[in-house]
Short mmCIF file of C-alpha atoms in Angstrom, two decimals:
data_model
loop_
_atom_site.label_atom_id
_atom_site.label_comp_id
_atom_site.label_asym_id
_atom_site.label_seq_id
_atom_site.Cartn_x
_atom_site.Cartn_y
_atom_site.Cartn_z
CA UNK A 243 113.93 -66.01 45.78
CA UNK A 244 113.02 -62.51 47.03
CA UNK A 245 109.76 -61.08 46.65
CA UNK A 246 109.55 -58.80 43.77
CA UNK A 247 108.06 -55.42 44.02
CA UNK A 248 106.97 -52.97 40.81
CA UNK A 249 106.43 -49.58 40.94
CA UNK A 250 104.51 -48.26 37.43
CA UNK A 251 106.54 -45.37 35.89
CA UNK A 252 103.70 -42.88 36.41
CA UNK A 253 103.94 -43.78 40.27
CA UNK A 254 107.76 -42.72 39.96
CA UNK A 255 109.27 -39.20 40.67
CA UNK A 256 112.52 -37.59 39.65
CA UNK A 257 112.94 -34.20 41.28
CA UNK A 258 114.41 -31.69 38.42
CA UNK A 259 117.02 -29.76 40.49
CA UNK A 260 119.57 -32.32 40.68
CA UNK A 261 122.15 -30.13 42.09
CA UNK A 262 120.18 -28.92 45.44
CA UNK A 263 117.36 -30.82 47.21
CA UNK A 264 115.60 -28.17 49.01
CA UNK A 265 114.81 -25.83 46.00
CA UNK A 266 111.31 -24.54 45.58
CA UNK A 267 111.21 -26.36 42.10
CA UNK A 268 111.72 -29.32 43.95
CA UNK A 269 108.96 -28.52 46.63
CA UNK A 270 106.41 -27.89 44.40
CA UNK A 271 107.24 -30.75 42.18
CA UNK A 272 107.09 -33.27 45.29
CA UNK A 273 103.80 -31.31 46.80
CA UNK A 274 102.12 -31.96 43.44
CA UNK A 275 103.08 -35.77 43.12
CA UNK A 276 101.69 -36.23 46.81
CA UNK A 277 98.55 -34.10 45.90
CA UNK A 278 97.65 -35.92 42.78
CA UNK A 279 98.25 -39.34 43.92
CA UNK A 280 96.53 -38.63 47.38
CA UNK A 281 99.62 -40.00 49.11
CA UNK A 282 98.69 -39.95 53.05
CA UNK A 283 102.20 -41.02 54.54
CA UNK A 284 105.29 -40.47 53.54
CA UNK A 285 108.48 -42.87 54.92
CA UNK A 286 111.50 -40.94 54.72
CA UNK A 287 114.50 -43.61 53.76
CA UNK A 288 117.12 -40.74 54.15
CA UNK A 289 117.07 -40.05 57.84
CA UNK A 290 120.76 -39.45 58.88
CA UNK A 291 120.74 -36.45 56.41
CA UNK A 292 119.88 -33.15 57.66
CA UNK A 293 119.23 -31.76 53.86
CA UNK A 294 116.78 -34.46 52.78
CA UNK A 295 114.84 -34.68 56.07
CA UNK A 296 114.21 -31.39 56.27
CA UNK A 297 112.88 -31.19 52.74
CA UNK A 298 110.46 -34.09 53.20
CA UNK A 299 108.87 -32.19 56.45
CA UNK A 300 108.39 -29.11 54.65
CA UNK A 301 105.92 -31.39 52.10
CA UNK A 302 104.64 -33.28 54.71
CA UNK A 303 103.42 -29.53 56.10
CA UNK A 304 102.13 -28.20 52.28
CA UNK A 305 100.22 -31.51 52.13
CA UNK A 306 99.08 -32.66 55.46
CA UNK A 307 100.57 -36.12 54.79
CA UNK A 308 102.04 -38.43 57.72
CA UNK A 309 105.44 -38.40 57.56
CA UNK A 310 107.71 -41.38 59.28
CA UNK A 311 111.54 -41.68 59.04
CA UNK A 312 113.09 -44.97 58.60
CA UNK A 313 116.57 -44.85 60.65
CA UNK A 314 117.59 -48.84 58.88
CA UNK A 315 121.01 -49.03 61.32
CA UNK A 316 122.03 -48.81 64.95
CA UNK A 317 121.77 -45.31 66.45
CA UNK A 318 125.32 -44.98 67.34
CA UNK A 319 126.44 -46.13 63.81
CA UNK A 320 129.14 -43.12 63.14
CA UNK A 321 130.90 -43.65 66.33
CA UNK A 322 130.96 -47.78 65.30
CA UNK A 323 132.74 -47.23 62.50
CA UNK A 324 135.95 -46.34 64.39
CA UNK A 325 135.17 -48.43 67.23
CA UNK A 326 137.62 -51.58 65.74
CA UNK A 327 141.56 -50.13 66.36
CA UNK A 328 143.00 -53.76 66.03
CA UNK A 329 146.22 -54.37 63.66
CA UNK A 330 144.97 -54.48 60.29
CA UNK A 331 145.00 -57.67 58.06
CA UNK A 332 144.60 -56.14 54.51
CA UNK A 333 148.10 -54.40 53.38
CA UNK A 334 146.25 -51.48 52.06
CA UNK A 335 145.28 -50.51 55.27
CA UNK A 336 149.41 -50.96 56.60
CA UNK A 337 150.49 -47.79 55.43
CA UNK A 338 152.51 -45.05 57.57
CA UNK A 339 149.51 -42.82 56.96
CA UNK A 340 146.88 -45.51 58.11
CA UNK A 341 148.95 -46.62 60.88
CA UNK A 342 149.31 -42.86 62.24
CA UNK A 343 145.48 -42.78 61.75
CA UNK A 344 144.62 -45.63 63.62
CA UNK A 345 146.54 -45.01 66.43
CA UNK A 346 145.15 -41.31 67.09
CA UNK A 347 142.02 -42.82 66.80
CA UNK A 348 142.79 -45.61 69.57
CA UNK A 349 144.09 -42.70 71.80
CA UNK A 350 140.99 -40.44 71.18
CA UNK A 351 138.56 -43.23 70.67
CA UNK A 352 136.20 -42.59 73.38
CA UNK A 353 136.16 -38.94 72.92
CA UNK A 354 135.62 -39.19 68.88
CA UNK A 355 132.94 -41.51 69.58
CA UNK A 356 131.19 -39.45 71.91
CA UNK A 357 131.39 -36.35 69.31
CA UNK A 358 129.90 -38.73 66.66
CA UNK A 359 127.08 -39.69 69.00
CA UNK A 360 126.56 -36.05 69.69
CA UNK A 361 126.12 -35.28 66.45
CA UNK A 362 123.93 -38.02 65.61
CA UNK A 363 122.01 -37.41 68.46
CA UNK A 364 121.19 -33.77 67.06
CA UNK A 365 119.89 -35.24 63.84
CA UNK A 366 117.65 -37.87 65.41
CA UNK A 367 116.57 -35.06 67.84
CA UNK A 368 115.65 -33.40 64.22
CA UNK A 369 113.60 -36.10 62.60
CA UNK A 370 111.87 -36.67 65.82
CA UNK A 371 110.70 -33.18 65.53
CA UNK A 372 109.92 -32.63 62.34
CA UNK A 373 108.18 -36.10 61.41
CA UNK A 374 105.24 -38.12 63.03
CA UNK A 375 107.60 -40.58 64.30
CA UNK A 376 110.98 -42.48 63.57
CA UNK A 377 111.18 -46.42 63.10
CA UNK A 378 113.83 -48.27 64.06
CA UNK A 379 114.94 -51.54 63.56
CA UNK A 380 114.32 -52.97 66.88
CA UNK A 381 112.95 -51.81 70.54
CA UNK A 382 116.41 -51.75 71.73
CA UNK A 383 117.50 -49.05 69.75
CA UNK A 384 114.83 -46.53 71.50
CA UNK A 385 116.26 -46.06 74.52
CA UNK A 386 119.83 -45.66 72.66
CA UNK A 387 118.23 -43.08 70.72
CA UNK A 388 116.56 -41.53 73.25
CA UNK A 389 119.64 -41.01 75.17
CA UNK A 390 121.78 -39.85 72.51
CA UNK A 391 119.13 -37.24 71.14
CA UNK A 392 117.63 -35.80 74.92
CA UNK A 393 114.46 -37.40 73.80
CA UNK A 394 112.40 -37.66 77.29
CA UNK A 395 109.11 -39.64 76.11
CA UNK A 396 109.15 -42.76 73.57
CA UNK A 397 105.71 -41.73 72.36
CA UNK A 398 107.04 -40.91 68.63
CA UNK A 399 109.65 -43.97 68.38
CA UNK A 400 108.48 -46.91 66.76
CA UNK A 401 110.58 -50.46 66.01
CA UNK A 402 109.56 -53.01 63.20
CA UNK A 403 112.26 -55.36 62.15
CA UNK A 404 113.27 -55.99 58.07
CA UNK A 405 111.15 -58.74 57.00
CA UNK A 406 113.13 -62.11 55.43
CA UNK A 407 112.07 -61.87 52.10
CA UNK A 408 113.13 -64.99 50.73
CA UNK A 409 110.53 -67.93 49.95
CA UNK A 410 109.33 -69.04 53.61
CA UNK A 411 108.62 -72.66 52.18
CA UNK A 412 112.26 -73.35 51.78
CA UNK A 413 112.16 -73.35 55.65
CA UNK A 414 110.24 -76.82 55.03
CA UNK A 415 112.50 -78.19 52.76
CA UNK A 416 115.49 -80.71 53.73
CA UNK A 417 118.84 -79.75 52.43
CA UNK A 418 121.93 -81.89 51.95
CA UNK A 419 124.18 -79.82 54.22
CA UNK A 420 127.93 -79.78 53.40
CA UNK A 421 130.92 -78.74 55.12
CA UNK A 422 131.17 -75.06 53.82
CA UNK A 423 131.41 -71.85 55.94
CA UNK A 424 130.01 -68.77 54.43
CA UNK A 425 130.15 -64.98 54.26
CA UNK A 426 127.88 -63.19 52.54
CA UNK A 427 127.79 -59.56 52.40
CA UNK A 428 129.50 -56.13 50.51
CA UNK A 429 132.91 -56.32 50.07
CA UNK A 430 133.71 -53.20 52.17
CA UNK A 431 135.48 -52.25 55.25
CA UNK A 432 132.98 -52.26 57.90
CA UNK A 433 131.87 -56.00 56.82
CA UNK A 434 135.79 -57.49 57.82
CA UNK A 435 135.48 -59.82 55.11
CA UNK A 436 139.41 -60.29 55.96
CA UNK A 437 138.62 -61.70 59.16
CA UNK A 438 136.83 -64.58 57.99
CA UNK A 439 139.66 -65.31 55.87
CA UNK A 440 142.17 -64.75 58.55
CA UNK A 441 140.16 -67.34 60.19
CA UNK A 442 140.13 -69.72 57.27
CA UNK A 443 143.79 -69.49 57.16
CA UNK A 444 144.60 -70.21 61.04
CA UNK A 445 142.14 -73.67 60.61
CA UNK A 446 141.96 -74.76 57.17
CA UNK A 447 144.93 -77.29 58.06
CA UNK A 448 142.70 -79.15 60.55
CA UNK A 449 139.49 -79.37 58.88
CA UNK A 450 140.32 -81.14 55.56
CA UNK A 451 137.08 -81.67 54.66
CA UNK A 452 135.72 -78.29 54.95
CA UNK A 453 135.88 -75.47 52.61
CA UNK A 454 134.99 -71.64 53.00
CA UNK A 455 133.23 -69.45 50.40
CA UNK A 456 132.90 -65.33 50.16
CA UNK A 457 129.99 -64.22 48.26
CA UNK A 458 129.52 -60.59 47.72
CA UNK A 459 131.28 -57.43 45.71
CA UNK A 460 132.85 -53.99 46.23
CA UNK A 461 135.55 -51.67 46.73
CA UNK A 462 137.80 -54.65 48.67
CA UNK A 463 137.65 -57.28 45.66
CA UNK A 464 141.17 -56.64 44.57
CA UNK A 465 142.44 -56.44 48.01
CA UNK A 466 140.76 -59.92 48.63
CA UNK A 467 142.06 -61.60 45.80
CA UNK A 468 145.60 -60.54 46.69
CA UNK A 469 145.06 -61.50 50.29
CA UNK A 470 144.15 -65.08 49.29
CA UNK A 471 147.10 -65.93 47.16
CA UNK A 472 149.08 -64.29 50.14
CA UNK A 473 147.63 -66.16 52.86
CA UNK A 474 147.71 -69.52 50.73
CA UNK A 475 144.20 -69.94 51.49
CA UNK A 476 142.92 -73.65 50.16
CA UNK A 477 139.62 -74.81 49.35
CA UNK A 478 138.48 -71.19 49.22
CA UNK A 479 136.67 -69.26 46.74
CA UNK A 480 135.67 -65.88 46.22
CA UNK A 481 132.03 -66.14 44.40
CA UNK A 482 131.59 -62.37 43.73
CA UNK A 483 128.05 -61.13 43.88
CA UNK A 484 125.38 -64.10 43.52
CA UNK A 485 121.95 -64.94 44.82
CA UNK A 486 123.01 -66.42 48.38
CA UNK A 487 120.03 -69.02 48.54
CA UNK A 488 121.88 -71.65 46.66
CA UNK A 489 124.44 -71.24 48.90
CA UNK A 490 122.58 -71.22 51.87
CA UNK A 491 121.02 -74.40 50.97
CA UNK A 492 124.47 -76.08 51.50
CA UNK A 493 126.59 -74.28 54.02
CA UNK A 494 126.22 -75.42 57.74
CA UNK A 495 127.88 -72.17 59.07
CA UNK A 496 127.63 -68.46 58.43
CA UNK A 497 130.46 -66.01 59.31
CA UNK A 498 129.36 -62.33 59.89
CA UNK A 499 132.44 -60.68 61.81
CA UNK A 500 131.23 -57.12 60.65
CA UNK A 501 132.50 -54.11 62.74
CA UNK A 502 128.59 -53.83 62.92
CA UNK A 503 125.24 -54.28 61.79
CA UNK A 504 121.61 -52.31 61.89
CA UNK A 505 119.81 -55.41 61.77
CA UNK A 506 122.22 -58.46 60.21
CA UNK A 507 119.65 -59.44 57.14
CA UNK A 508 122.04 -62.25 55.98
CA UNK A 509 121.81 -63.88 59.46
CA UNK A 510 118.11 -63.82 59.08
CA UNK A 511 118.36 -65.45 55.69
CA UNK A 512 121.06 -67.92 56.73
CA UNK A 513 118.79 -69.27 59.35
CA UNK A 514 115.99 -70.08 57.33
CA UNK A 515 118.21 -72.48 55.54
CA UNK A 516 119.32 -73.68 58.76
CA UNK A 517 122.88 -71.97 58.59
CA UNK A 518 124.01 -71.26 61.88
CA UNK A 519 125.56 -67.82 62.46
CA UNK A 520 128.49 -66.56 64.23
CA UNK A 521 128.88 -62.71 64.44
CA UNK A 522 130.20 -60.04 67.25
CA UNK A 523 128.08 -58.68 69.78
CA UNK A 524 128.35 -55.15 68.16
CA UNK A 525 124.83 -54.01 68.16
CA UNK A 526 121.95 -54.09 70.11
CA UNK A 527 119.64 -55.87 67.46
CA UNK A 528 122.11 -59.11 67.59
CA UNK A 529 119.67 -60.50 70.73
CA UNK A 530 116.47 -60.30 68.78
CA UNK A 531 117.97 -62.40 66.20
CA UNK A 532 120.45 -64.97 68.07
CA UNK A 533 120.16 -66.75 71.57
CA UNK A 534 123.94 -67.26 71.91
CA UNK A 535 124.57 -71.14 71.77
CA UNK A 536 121.23 -72.25 70.51
CA UNK A 537 120.59 -70.52 67.03
CA UNK A 538 123.95 -69.02 66.72
CA UNK A 539 127.06 -67.74 68.33
CA UNK A 540 127.65 -64.50 69.62
CA UNK A 541 131.59 -63.39 70.35
CA UNK A 542 132.42 -60.37 72.29
CA UNK A 543 133.59 -57.52 70.07
CA UNK A 544 136.19 -57.86 68.30
CA UNK A 545 137.75 -60.97 70.09
CA UNK A 546 139.22 -63.10 66.66
CA UNK A 547 140.45 -65.83 68.85
CA UNK A 548 137.71 -66.35 70.74
CA UNK A 549 135.76 -66.30 67.37
CA UNK A 550 138.29 -68.91 66.28
CA UNK A 551 138.09 -71.14 69.18
CA UNK A 552 134.31 -71.34 69.40
CA UNK A 553 134.05 -71.81 65.36
CA UNK A 554 136.32 -74.85 65.43
CA UNK A 555 134.53 -76.32 68.74
CA UNK A 556 131.11 -76.43 66.76
CA UNK A 557 132.75 -77.62 63.52
CA UNK A 558 133.66 -80.81 65.42
CA UNK A 559 130.33 -80.84 67.12
CA UNK A 560 128.22 -82.33 64.45
CA UNK A 561 125.25 -83.43 66.51
CA UNK A 562 125.21 -79.93 68.38
CA UNK A 563 125.28 -78.63 64.94
CA UNK A 564 122.40 -80.17 63.68
CA UNK A 565 120.47 -78.97 67.04
CA UNK A 566 121.54 -75.49 66.45
CA UNK A 567 120.60 -75.54 62.67
CA UNK A 568 116.90 -76.80 63.72
CA UNK A 569 116.63 -74.00 66.49
CA UNK A 570 118.12 -71.15 64.23
CA UNK A 571 115.19 -72.44 61.50
CA UNK A 572 112.39 -71.82 63.85
CA UNK A 573 113.95 -68.51 65.19
CA UNK A 574 114.01 -67.00 61.58
CA UNK A 575 109.94 -67.35 61.68
CA UNK A 576 109.40 -64.32 63.66
CA UNK A 577 110.82 -62.50 60.58
CA UNK A 578 108.57 -63.39 58.21
CA UNK A 579 106.72 -61.04 55.89
CA UNK A 580 103.19 -61.19 57.70
CA UNK A 581 104.94 -60.89 61.28
CA UNK A 582 106.75 -57.83 60.12
CA UNK A 583 103.52 -56.08 58.57
CA UNK A 584 101.56 -56.37 61.46
CA UNK A 585 104.62 -54.48 63.32
CA UNK A 586 104.10 -51.98 60.37
CA UNK A 587 100.14 -51.89 60.74
CA UNK A 588 100.78 -51.09 64.44
CA UNK A 589 102.89 -47.73 63.83
CA UNK A 590 100.31 -46.77 61.16
CA UNK A 591 97.47 -46.70 63.85
CA UNK A 592 99.53 -45.44 66.17
CA UNK A 593 100.29 -42.12 64.01
CA UNK A 594 96.36 -42.19 62.80
CA UNK A 595 96.30 -44.04 59.82
CA UNK A 596 93.62 -46.54 59.38
CA UNK A 597 93.70 -49.67 57.27
CA UNK A 598 91.26 -49.38 54.64
#
């Protein structure tokens, strides 16, 4: 089970002006809260938005508190949203308007991606200048952010991974694994659950002793239910939103066909339970989590046929699958809470905060 963090109600703040963030009333309310609670550090979790990131910097300047901006995804995530331009699987994406939009996006993709990266670079430069530091999910993102933002020094740029919040003692347990392919995530366009379904459609007849389960909820649920019938999927279930731990205990392989991730938390969670992840090489942090063909499988971006080939090869090789499962479990240790807390402790010291 994930760790449970509870915040006492008197330590929460609700800004009174709900219509605009950067009003004097909101600023005074936030400043008063920081001063009354003797807050030494503010961590801004909404680093992509100019209004909010500028607002918290005003509070920092009035109170003297340190300010860190947390960047929870890959710096080029806006460009990644338009990176995949292949023929759609979902019927709702096959309208004339969607086809026209996809075609123009494909023709102008490089220009559009450069434009989006320039705009995000301006935001990264802003939070770099306003705060005491920017924290990314991987050191691999720092050079990218520097290039996008035109920052010459990495002095105020830090990295701390997302911690694995599942019980670490589960890593020592022996699980009775079943022939299950698993997808865990929000059912949204960038997560591409329909690609997992297409993979299963292509291989289900070759593996009658395997099944697939999709965990999660979201805006695509109705589309996926329709697709399930259209594809005539067998031994396949849409489980909805569930605690994934009991599914990780039984599954052998995790499918992560996303357009991009910031870190891929479900991969680390799955590895702890010996589930071998398959994913596309669409974000720099993936090399922190997966060593290809050892602790998981990394496929070139959007090569679904290659994804299928490597998937079926491993499904047929039980000995290699068990070996990779053991290595995946070991790999997940680097993201245990205690290790990630040390990363944060080093960041605090770098900006002049000393643990009491």
